[in-house]
Short mmCIF file of C-alpha atoms in Angstrom, two decimals:
data_model
loop_
_atom_site.label_atom_id
_atom_site.label_comp_id
_atom_site.label_asym_id
_atom_site.label_seq_id
_atom_site.Cartn_x
_atom_site.Cartn_y
_atom_site.Cartn_z
CA MET A 5 123.39 146.06 139.02
CA THR A 6 120.07 147.90 138.87
CA SER A 7 117.08 145.66 139.36
CA LEU A 8 114.30 145.38 136.84
CA LEU A 9 111.67 144.34 139.39
CA PRO A 10 110.35 146.09 142.54
CA PRO A 11 112.16 145.54 145.88
CA GLY A 12 111.25 142.24 147.50
CA PHE A 13 111.34 140.19 144.30
CA ALA A 14 115.07 139.62 143.91
CA ASP A 15 114.49 135.86 143.60
CA LEU A 16 112.50 136.46 140.38
CA GLU A 17 115.07 138.87 138.92
CA ARG A 18 116.82 136.19 136.86
CA PHE A 19 113.61 135.54 134.88
CA ALA A 20 112.89 139.18 134.08
CA PRO A 21 115.16 139.57 131.02
CA GLU A 22 113.67 136.51 129.33
CA TRP A 23 110.03 136.29 130.45
CA CYS A 24 108.55 139.82 130.49
CA PHE A 25 106.39 139.71 127.37
CA LYS A 26 103.41 141.79 126.36
CA GLY A 27 100.52 140.22 124.44
CA GLN A 28 99.53 136.66 123.61
CA PRO A 29 101.53 136.01 120.41
CA ALA A 30 104.91 136.55 122.08
CA ARG A 31 103.93 134.59 125.21
CA MET A 32 102.50 131.63 123.29
CA LYS A 33 105.53 131.53 121.01
CA LYS A 34 107.79 131.51 124.06
CA MET A 35 105.75 128.70 125.62
CA VAL A 36 105.99 126.33 122.67
CA SER A 37 109.60 127.12 121.80
CA THR A 38 111.15 126.96 125.30
CA ASP A 39 112.90 123.89 126.58
CA PHE A 40 110.44 122.15 128.89
CA ALA A 41 112.96 122.04 131.74
CA ALA A 42 113.20 125.85 131.61
CA LEU A 43 109.41 126.15 131.59
CA THR A 44 109.27 123.85 134.62
CA ASP A 45 111.99 125.82 136.44
CA PHE A 46 110.03 129.07 135.88
CA TYR A 47 106.90 127.32 137.17
CA GLN A 48 108.48 125.98 140.33
CA VAL A 49 109.88 129.38 141.31
CA MET A 50 106.79 131.43 140.38
CA LEU A 51 104.00 129.30 141.85
CA PRO A 52 104.88 129.82 145.55
CA ARG A 53 105.37 133.57 144.90
CA LEU A 54 101.97 134.28 143.31
CA ASP A 55 100.31 135.46 146.53
CA ALA A 56 103.08 137.98 147.21
CA VAL A 57 103.13 139.18 143.60
CA VAL A 58 99.37 139.75 143.52
CA GLU A 59 99.32 141.38 146.94
CA HIS A 60 102.02 143.81 145.78
CA LEU A 61 100.46 144.58 142.39
CA ASN A 62 96.89 144.99 143.66
CA ALA A 63 98.01 148.24 145.29
CA PHE A 64 98.64 149.81 141.86
CA PRO A 65 96.16 150.93 139.20
CA LEU A 66 95.81 148.12 136.68
CA ASP A 67 96.34 150.24 133.59
CA ASP A 68 98.88 152.70 134.95
CA MET A 69 101.66 150.93 136.81
CA PRO A 70 105.18 152.32 137.39
CA PRO A 71 107.85 150.65 135.17
CA ALA A 72 109.14 148.15 137.74
CA GLN A 73 105.61 147.07 138.72
CA GLN A 74 104.63 146.81 135.05
CA ARG A 75 107.60 144.51 134.45
CA LEU A 76 106.53 142.34 137.39
CA MET A 77 102.99 142.33 135.99
CA ASP A 78 104.21 141.30 132.53
CA LEU A 79 106.34 138.57 134.12
CA ALA A 80 103.32 137.29 136.07
CA LEU A 81 101.02 137.55 133.03
CA THR A 82 103.52 135.61 130.93
CA PHE A 83 103.62 133.00 133.67
CA ALA A 84 99.81 132.80 133.95
CA GLU A 85 99.46 132.25 130.21
CA THR A 86 102.28 129.73 129.84
CA ALA A 87 101.87 127.72 133.06
CA HIS A 88 99.25 125.23 131.87
CA PRO A 89 101.56 122.68 130.17
CA VAL A 90 103.33 122.14 133.50
CA ASP A 91 100.18 122.70 135.58
CA LEU A 92 98.40 119.94 133.64
CA LYS A 93 101.43 117.61 133.79
CA TRP A 94 102.03 117.45 130.05
CA ALA A 95 105.20 115.79 128.80
CA GLY A 96 106.05 118.89 126.75
CA ALA A 97 104.66 122.26 125.78
CA GLU A 98 103.21 121.02 122.48
CA GLN A 99 100.45 118.47 121.93
CA PRO A 100 100.13 116.37 118.79
CA GLY A 101 97.37 117.02 116.26
CA VAL A 102 96.72 120.66 117.08
CA LEU A 103 96.72 123.57 114.63
CA PRO A 104 100.25 125.04 114.35
CA LEU A 105 100.58 128.18 116.45
CA GLU A 106 101.69 130.17 113.36
CA ARG A 107 98.20 129.71 111.89
CA MET A 108 96.45 131.33 114.88
CA HIS A 109 95.71 135.03 114.29
CA PHE A 110 95.56 137.17 117.42
CA SER A 111 93.95 140.60 117.51
CA GLY A 112 92.54 143.32 119.77
CA ALA A 113 92.74 142.50 123.48
CA SER A 114 95.10 139.59 122.76
CA LEU A 115 97.71 142.16 121.70
CA ALA A 116 96.86 144.92 124.18
CA TRP A 117 98.16 143.27 127.35
CA MET B 15 56.92 138.10 109.72
CA GLY B 16 55.52 134.89 111.24
CA ALA B 17 57.18 132.52 113.64
CA PRO B 18 60.67 131.44 112.56
CA PRO B 19 61.07 127.91 111.19
CA MET B 20 61.94 125.34 113.80
CA GLY B 21 63.68 122.43 112.12
CA PHE B 22 62.37 118.95 113.00
CA GLY B 23 59.17 119.83 111.12
CA GLY B 24 58.82 116.19 110.04
CA PRO B 25 59.12 112.91 111.93
CA PRO B 26 61.50 112.64 114.92
CA PRO B 27 65.09 112.60 113.71
CA ASP B 28 67.19 109.43 113.90
CA GLY B 29 70.39 111.48 114.10
CA LYS B 30 71.57 110.49 110.64
CA VAL B 31 72.77 113.43 108.55
CA SER B 32 73.67 112.92 104.90
CA LEU B 33 77.23 113.87 103.95
CA ARG B 34 76.95 113.31 100.19
CA ASP B 35 75.59 116.79 99.42
CA LYS B 36 77.39 118.92 102.00
CA LEU B 37 80.51 119.68 99.97
CA THR B 38 78.87 120.34 96.61
CA PRO B 39 78.95 123.92 95.24
CA GLU B 40 75.18 123.75 94.58
CA TYR B 41 74.35 123.01 98.21
CA HIS B 42 76.80 125.64 99.42
CA ASP B 43 75.39 128.37 97.15
CA ALA B 44 71.84 127.57 98.26
CA VAL B 45 72.89 127.80 101.92
CA ILE B 46 74.44 131.23 101.41
CA GLU B 47 71.43 132.57 99.50
CA LYS B 48 68.60 131.06 101.52
CA VAL B 49 70.13 130.90 104.99
CA PHE B 50 72.97 133.38 105.42
CA ARG B 51 71.32 136.20 103.49
CA ARG B 52 68.31 135.91 105.81
CA SER B 53 69.97 135.66 109.21
CA TRP B 54 71.21 137.97 111.95
CA PHE B 55 74.86 137.78 113.05
CA MET B 56 76.64 138.93 116.19
CA LEU B 57 79.64 141.18 115.58
CA GLY B 58 80.48 142.28 119.11
CA MET B 59 79.27 143.59 122.42
CA LEU B 60 78.37 147.09 123.65
CA THR B 61 81.21 146.74 126.12
CA ASP B 62 83.64 146.63 123.14
CA ILE B 63 82.67 150.26 122.34
CA PRO B 64 82.00 151.81 125.75
CA ASP B 65 82.38 155.53 124.95
CA ALA B 66 81.29 158.05 122.32
CA GLY B 67 83.74 157.56 119.45
CA SER B 68 84.71 153.99 120.38
CA TYR B 69 84.67 151.82 117.29
CA PHE B 70 85.72 148.51 115.80
CA VAL B 71 86.03 147.28 112.23
CA TYR B 72 85.16 143.69 111.42
CA ASP B 73 85.82 142.19 107.98
CA VAL B 74 83.11 139.62 107.22
CA PRO B 75 84.40 137.28 104.49
CA THR B 76 81.05 135.61 103.72
CA PHE B 77 79.62 138.88 102.40
CA LYS B 78 82.99 140.43 101.43
CA THR B 79 81.96 143.27 103.70
CA SER B 80 84.08 145.39 106.01
CA VAL B 81 81.81 146.65 108.81
CA LEU B 82 82.57 149.79 110.84
CA VAL B 83 80.65 149.69 114.14
CA VAL B 84 80.79 152.94 116.11
CA ARG B 85 79.25 154.48 119.23
CA GLY B 86 77.96 157.95 118.37
CA ALA B 87 78.11 161.13 120.46
CA ASP B 88 74.43 160.40 121.25
CA GLY B 89 75.37 156.95 122.61
CA ALA B 90 73.68 155.12 119.71
CA VAL B 91 75.40 152.18 118.00
CA ARG B 92 75.63 152.43 114.21
CA ALA B 93 77.14 150.16 111.60
CA PHE B 94 78.44 151.25 108.20
CA HIS B 95 80.18 149.83 105.18
CA ASN B 96 83.81 150.73 105.80
CA VAL B 97 84.03 152.10 102.27
CA CYS B 98 84.73 155.70 101.24
CA ARG B 99 81.92 157.13 99.11
CA HIS B 100 84.47 158.78 96.78
CA ARG B 101 86.54 156.00 95.20
CA GLY B 102 85.67 153.00 97.34
CA LYS B 103 88.81 152.60 99.45
CA LYS B 104 88.42 151.12 102.93
CA VAL B 105 88.28 154.10 105.29
CA VAL B 106 89.80 152.33 108.31
CA GLN B 107 92.54 149.83 107.54
CA THR B 108 92.31 146.40 109.15
CA GLN B 109 94.93 143.88 110.22
CA CYS B 110 93.92 140.23 110.46
CA ALA B 111 90.42 141.42 109.46
CA TRP B 112 90.13 143.65 112.54
CA ALA B 113 90.70 147.19 113.82
CA GLU B 114 89.59 149.04 116.95
CA GLY B 115 90.07 152.41 118.60
CA LYS B 116 88.52 155.69 119.61
CA ALA B 117 88.05 158.64 117.25
CA ASN B 118 86.20 161.92 116.69
CA GLY B 119 85.53 160.92 113.09
CA PHE B 120 87.04 158.95 110.21
CA THR B 121 89.21 160.12 107.33
CA CYS B 122 89.94 158.20 104.15
CA TRP B 123 93.59 158.98 103.46
CA LEU B 124 93.39 158.42 99.70
CA HIS B 125 92.09 161.98 99.10
CA GLY B 126 91.13 163.09 102.59
CA TRP B 127 87.35 162.70 102.62
CA SER B 128 86.23 162.66 106.24
CA TYR B 129 83.13 161.44 108.04
CA ASN B 130 81.41 162.14 111.37
CA LEU B 131 80.69 159.46 113.98
CA ASP B 132 77.11 159.29 112.63
CA GLY B 133 78.49 158.47 109.17
CA GLY B 134 77.74 161.89 107.67
CA LEU B 135 80.24 163.25 105.14
CA LYS B 136 81.97 166.12 106.93
CA PHE B 137 84.71 167.40 104.64
CA VAL B 138 85.81 167.02 101.02
CA PRO B 139 89.10 168.62 99.98
CA ALA B 140 88.69 170.89 96.94
CA GLU B 141 84.94 170.39 97.16
CA ARG B 142 84.29 173.07 94.52
CA THR B 143 86.00 170.97 91.83
CA PHE B 144 83.19 168.37 91.98
CA VAL B 145 80.11 168.89 89.84
CA GLY B 146 76.79 168.24 91.56
CA LEU B 147 78.21 166.75 94.76
CA ASN B 148 75.56 166.75 97.50
CA LYS B 149 77.44 166.03 100.72
CA SER B 150 74.28 165.35 102.69
CA GLU B 151 73.61 162.29 100.51
CA MET B 152 77.16 160.98 100.59
CA GLY B 153 77.53 159.64 104.13
CA LEU B 154 78.93 156.18 104.78
CA LYS B 155 76.43 153.52 103.70
CA PRO B 156 74.61 152.07 106.70
CA ILE B 157 74.30 148.38 107.57
CA VAL B 158 71.24 147.17 109.47
CA THR B 159 72.18 146.77 113.12
CA GLU B 160 70.41 146.20 116.43
CA VAL B 161 71.47 145.73 120.03
CA TRP B 162 70.09 142.87 122.11
CA ALA B 163 71.04 142.50 125.80
CA GLY B 164 74.35 144.25 125.11
CA LEU B 165 75.14 142.17 122.00
CA ILE B 166 75.51 143.93 118.63
CA LEU B 167 73.90 142.13 115.71
CA CYS B 168 73.92 142.92 111.98
CA TYR B 169 71.92 141.81 108.95
CA PHE B 170 73.43 141.54 105.47
CA GLY B 171 70.46 140.50 103.32
CA GLU B 172 68.45 142.54 100.86
CA GLY B 173 65.28 144.29 101.99
CA GLU B 174 63.64 144.18 105.40
CA PRO B 175 65.36 141.96 107.97
CA PRO B 176 63.31 139.52 110.06
CA ASP B 177 62.11 141.20 113.26
CA LEU B 178 64.93 140.53 115.74
CA LYS B 179 62.72 139.70 118.71
CA THR B 180 60.76 137.22 116.60
CA TYR B 181 64.04 135.81 115.25
CA LEU B 182 65.32 135.28 118.80
CA ALA B 183 62.16 133.30 119.56
CA GLY B 184 62.09 133.76 123.32
CA LEU B 185 65.83 133.88 123.82
CA HIS B 186 65.80 137.67 124.23
CA ASP B 187 64.80 137.96 127.90
CA GLY B 188 66.74 137.55 131.11
CA PHE B 189 70.30 138.65 130.30
CA ASP B 190 70.19 142.04 132.07
CA ASN B 191 73.56 143.29 133.40
CA TYR B 192 75.32 140.14 132.24
CA TYR B 193 77.06 140.89 128.93
CA THR B 194 77.45 144.53 129.95
CA ASP B 195 79.52 143.49 132.99
CA MET B 196 82.10 141.76 130.78
CA GLU B 197 85.26 143.00 129.06
CA ARG B 198 86.95 141.54 126.03
CA ILE B 199 90.10 139.68 127.06
CA ALA B 200 91.17 137.90 123.86
CA THR B 201 90.43 137.29 120.20
CA PHE B 202 92.02 134.49 118.24
CA ALA B 203 91.01 133.25 114.86
CA GLY B 204 91.99 130.89 112.07
CA ASP B 205 91.42 130.73 108.34
CA MET B 206 90.54 127.08 108.03
CA ARG B 207 90.59 124.56 105.19
CA ASN B 208 87.17 123.13 105.93
CA ASN B 209 83.50 123.77 105.23
CA TRP B 210 81.94 126.22 107.69
CA ALA B 211 79.46 123.60 108.95
CA PHE B 212 82.24 121.36 110.30
CA GLY B 213 83.56 124.48 112.03
CA ILE B 214 80.38 125.36 113.88
CA ASP B 215 79.70 121.66 114.55
CA SER B 216 82.77 121.65 116.82
CA PHE B 217 81.41 124.49 118.92
CA SER B 218 77.78 123.34 119.19
CA GLU B 219 78.14 120.39 121.55
CA GLY B 220 80.03 119.35 124.66
CA TYR B 221 80.23 115.65 123.72
CA HIS B 222 83.73 116.08 122.23
CA VAL B 223 85.23 117.71 125.32
CA LEU B 224 86.17 114.55 127.22
CA ALA B 225 88.01 113.04 124.25
CA LEU B 226 89.41 115.90 122.16
CA HIS B 227 90.26 118.10 125.16
CA ARG B 228 91.56 115.26 127.37
CA ASN B 229 94.93 117.03 127.69
CA THR B 230 93.80 120.63 128.06
CA GLN B 231 90.75 119.96 130.27
CA PRO B 232 91.61 116.65 131.98
CA GLU B 233 89.58 117.37 135.11
CA VAL B 234 86.26 117.93 133.39
CA PRO B 235 85.16 114.25 133.57
CA GLY B 236 85.85 114.09 137.30
CA ALA B 237 87.16 111.17 139.32
CA GLN B 238 85.10 108.57 137.47
CA GLY B 239 86.90 109.40 134.26
CA ARG B 240 85.73 109.19 130.71
CA SER B 241 83.95 105.86 131.13
CA ALA B 242 81.24 107.37 133.34
CA PRO B 243 77.84 107.86 131.69
CA PRO B 244 77.39 111.51 130.71
CA PRO B 245 74.92 113.50 132.80
CA PRO B 246 71.63 114.28 131.07
CA PRO B 247 71.99 117.47 129.06
CA MET B 248 69.88 120.49 130.02
CA ILE B 249 68.28 121.58 126.75
CA ASP B 250 66.15 124.64 125.92
CA ILE B 251 64.93 125.21 122.37
CA PHE B 252 64.21 128.71 121.07
CA GLY B 253 62.89 128.47 117.51
CA PRO B 254 65.96 127.90 115.35
CA HIS B 255 68.37 128.35 118.29
CA ILE B 256 69.23 125.92 121.06
CA CYS B 257 70.77 126.21 124.52
CA VAL B 258 72.51 123.18 125.99
CA GLY B 259 73.77 123.42 129.56
CA GLY B 260 76.77 121.29 130.48
CA ALA B 261 77.19 119.67 133.87
CA ALA B 262 80.30 120.27 135.96
CA SER B 263 82.13 117.45 137.62
CA PRO B 264 81.26 117.56 141.34
CA ASP B 265 84.78 116.46 142.28
CA TYR B 266 86.67 118.80 139.95
CA GLN B 267 90.26 119.33 141.10
CA SER B 268 92.01 122.49 139.94
CA ALA B 269 95.65 122.27 138.90
CA PRO B 270 97.96 124.21 141.28
CA VAL B 271 98.41 127.47 139.35
CA GLU B 272 94.78 127.46 138.25
CA ARG B 273 93.71 127.06 141.88
CA ALA B 274 95.99 129.87 143.08
CA LEU B 275 94.97 132.35 140.37
CA PHE B 276 91.24 131.60 140.61
CA ARG B 277 91.52 132.24 144.35
CA LEU B 278 93.43 135.52 143.89
CA GLY B 279 91.00 136.62 141.13
CA ARG B 280 87.61 135.57 139.79
CA LYS B 281 87.04 131.90 139.12
CA LEU B 282 87.02 131.48 135.33
CA THR B 283 86.94 128.53 132.93
CA PRO B 284 87.63 125.63 133.22
CA ALA B 285 86.86 125.72 136.97
CA PRO B 286 83.17 125.24 137.84
CA GLU B 287 81.58 127.99 139.96
CA THR B 288 79.15 126.98 142.69
CA ASP B 289 78.12 130.50 143.73
CA HIS B 290 75.45 131.41 141.16
CA SER B 291 74.30 134.62 142.84
CA MET B 292 75.72 136.81 140.03
CA LEU B 293 73.88 134.95 137.25
CA PRO B 294 70.97 136.55 135.40
CA PRO B 295 67.80 134.42 135.01
CA ALA B 296 68.64 133.35 131.42
CA VAL B 297 72.00 131.78 132.28
CA ASN B 298 71.75 128.35 133.92
CA ARG B 299 67.96 128.79 133.75
CA GLY B 300 67.28 125.70 135.84
CA ARG B 301 69.80 126.80 138.51
CA HIS B 302 71.37 123.34 138.39
CA PRO B 303 73.85 123.20 141.30
CA SER B 304 76.56 121.33 139.39
CA TRP B 305 76.53 123.45 136.24
CA PHE B 306 79.55 124.16 134.06
CA PHE B 307 78.33 126.56 131.33
CA ASP B 308 75.61 127.02 128.67
CA VAL B 309 76.30 126.64 124.97
CA VAL B 310 73.81 128.81 123.09
CA THR B 311 74.02 127.82 119.43
CA MET B 312 72.57 130.63 117.34
CA PHE B 313 71.29 129.71 113.92
CA PRO B 314 73.06 129.38 111.59
CA ASN B 315 76.74 129.89 112.38
CA PHE B 316 77.67 131.04 115.86
CA SER B 317 77.77 129.95 119.44
CA ILE B 318 77.76 131.95 122.65
CA LEU B 319 79.20 130.12 125.63
CA ASN B 320 77.72 131.65 128.79
CA GLY B 321 79.77 130.90 131.90
CA PRO B 322 79.47 132.15 135.47
CA HIS B 323 82.01 134.98 135.13
CA TRP B 324 83.02 134.58 131.49
CA VAL B 325 81.59 134.42 127.99
CA SER B 326 83.14 133.09 124.79
CA THR B 327 81.73 133.63 121.33
CA VAL B 328 82.58 131.64 118.23
CA MET B 329 81.69 132.95 114.78
CA VAL B 330 82.17 130.66 111.80
CA TRP B 331 82.09 132.56 108.50
CA PRO B 332 81.93 130.65 105.20
CA ILE B 333 84.59 131.81 102.70
CA ASP B 334 83.83 129.23 100.02
CA VAL B 335 82.62 125.64 100.05
CA ASP B 336 85.94 124.33 101.42
CA HIS B 337 87.13 127.27 103.54
CA CYS B 338 85.90 129.25 106.51
CA ARG B 339 87.12 131.77 109.06
CA VAL B 340 86.58 130.89 112.72
CA ILE B 341 86.81 133.83 115.13
CA THR B 342 86.76 133.11 118.86
CA THR B 343 86.37 136.05 121.21
CA HIS B 344 86.61 135.77 124.96
CA TYR B 345 85.16 137.95 127.69
CA ALA B 346 85.38 137.95 131.47
CA ARG B 347 83.83 140.09 134.19
CA LYS B 348 85.73 143.37 134.29
CA ALA B 349 89.01 143.13 136.18
CA ARG B 350 88.97 144.92 139.53
CA HIS B 351 92.70 144.50 140.17
CA ALA B 352 95.86 142.63 139.14
CA GLY B 353 94.56 139.38 140.62
CA ASP B 354 91.54 139.38 138.31
CA ARG B 355 93.71 140.22 135.30
CA LEU B 356 96.04 137.30 136.06
CA ALA B 357 93.05 134.94 136.34
CA GLN B 358 91.95 136.20 132.91
CA ALA B 359 95.44 135.50 131.58
CA TYR B 360 95.36 131.90 132.82
CA MET B 361 91.98 131.36 131.16
CA ARG B 362 92.99 132.80 127.80
CA GLY B 363 96.28 130.87 127.77
CA VAL B 364 94.48 127.57 128.28
CA LEU B 365 91.89 128.54 125.68
CA VAL B 366 94.55 129.05 123.00
CA SER B 367 95.60 125.43 123.53
CA VAL B 368 91.97 124.21 123.66
CA THR B 369 91.10 126.08 120.45
CA ARG B 370 94.15 124.71 118.62
CA GLU B 371 92.74 121.24 119.36
CA ASP B 372 89.32 122.19 117.91
CA PHE B 373 90.89 123.83 114.86
CA GLY B 374 93.16 120.87 114.16
CA ALA B 375 90.26 118.41 114.36
CA MET B 376 87.87 120.30 112.05
CA GLU B 377 90.31 120.18 109.11
CA GLU B 378 90.61 116.41 109.64
CA VAL B 379 86.81 116.07 109.51
CA GLN B 380 86.91 117.87 106.16
CA GLU B 381 89.55 115.46 104.85
CA GLY B 382 87.56 112.47 106.02
CA VAL B 383 84.31 113.66 104.50
CA GLU B 384 86.03 114.70 101.26
CA SER B 385 87.35 111.15 100.90
CA GLY B 386 83.78 110.00 100.29
CA ALA B 387 84.13 107.09 102.69
CA LEU B 388 80.90 107.92 104.54
CA ASP B 389 77.31 108.37 103.36
CA HIS B 390 76.19 110.00 106.56
CA MET B 391 77.19 110.87 110.11
CA HIS B 392 75.26 109.44 113.04
CA LEU B 393 74.68 111.99 115.79
CA SER B 394 73.66 111.54 119.45
CA MET B 395 71.14 113.46 121.52
CA LEU B 396 74.11 115.35 122.97
CA GLU B 397 74.65 116.69 119.45
CA MET B 398 71.05 117.81 118.98
CA ALA B 399 72.15 121.32 118.00
CA LEU B 400 73.83 119.85 114.91
CA THR B 401 70.95 117.55 113.94
CA LYS B 402 68.56 120.45 114.30
CA ARG B 403 70.67 122.88 112.29
CA TYR B 404 71.17 120.48 109.37
CA ALA B 405 67.40 119.74 109.35
CA LEU B 406 66.46 123.42 109.42
CA ILE B 407 68.88 124.27 106.60
CA GLU B 408 67.34 121.43 104.57
CA GLU B 409 63.91 122.96 105.20
CA LEU B 410 65.04 126.45 104.16
CA ILE B 411 66.90 125.56 100.98
CA LYS B 412 63.91 123.53 99.75
CA SER B 413 61.48 126.37 100.45
#
């Protein structure tokens, strides 16, 4: 099987098909609609790998990465944006009393990366 | 133009603000005419349009005006009505009230009229079929705009605008190389079912943070928790505007991913920064060692949150007496590498959740006030920006 991610990140490969999103709307939607156990699993695997991921990606130009590196970047960006419910020890990805996500309008930079 | 009005012209305020008049159409119409038509508004930053031909389009619902802001070939920033001079179609289409890009000029695709970056009418198809068309007088209609410290401001009233420097009342100095070092990292907005004032109220004080944001920013109160007395606010008043600095918890503990990403990239909100060497004089003016960020509430309807390596702006635009549009835009120091970009991503993810809390609460304030249960709200010194704004509006609509 061909890998989606750069060599050295085989342990993250299983997340690539499901967690490589571009832009905030798709990432936020994934965060609030994913089973919390799956969000926690992603968290526990990604957190100890952040140093290696950043060290690898820092060697590439931010806005012009090869496809495999861009996928790893999108995976890491999706993680960075969706980690806080687990990071802050919430019981689930949604809090009561907040504005429904569907009513938030994203534009510009929120869609660009 | 003399000194701008200050608010608090009368006796010292007791913090009680009447609610009986705030949702009447008469009060609302007076506020639009006497306050909004005489104020400056921030639409963006120079860093949003870095190159010749960079532009954005911003639909402002309060004035039913679509504004095209563009950097010319000469480097100057100009603002125009985004309306074709032929039949009135919007020249650049917007989605969610916004568009951005880079262009050599602009073409209205109804009949193909095209305009230069300086707004001049460049080309009219079948020009000879028009009688008496003088192209030199048919450029895009300009909107009054000025740049202050890298921020782009516009004026929508009739006649001469108030002198911007006078309007800023001392707030204009000391921001060199601050806003220009930032890049836009996110914009999220909501069309809300509440009066605009309850919208900007939410973003003019830090008093609500410990309660409303207890889940999204649990570490802000520090080890002593929410029962600890709040630190004294650091307040600077600039005419109609007010800057309130918030204190950071000295024993703030980052969550694990936050800690990792703010180590691999720049330290962004909600983590407090203790190295203030990159700050310009006007941000954390007192150089308080345990400083979180400044909330600069600009009269009448927007706030600029100035952090160590990040800035957030909140614009609250009245739509009608019971509706407003709240647009939050977030900036961070320009990313040097993937580590910085991932730190930006953590910040903007948390801020979506924080903002959803603010948005949810402001509609509930509207419902509560609409019920008529209260005659007034009773505000603390921590909410001085609100007390002051309501008092100043009172002064202006009676003038």
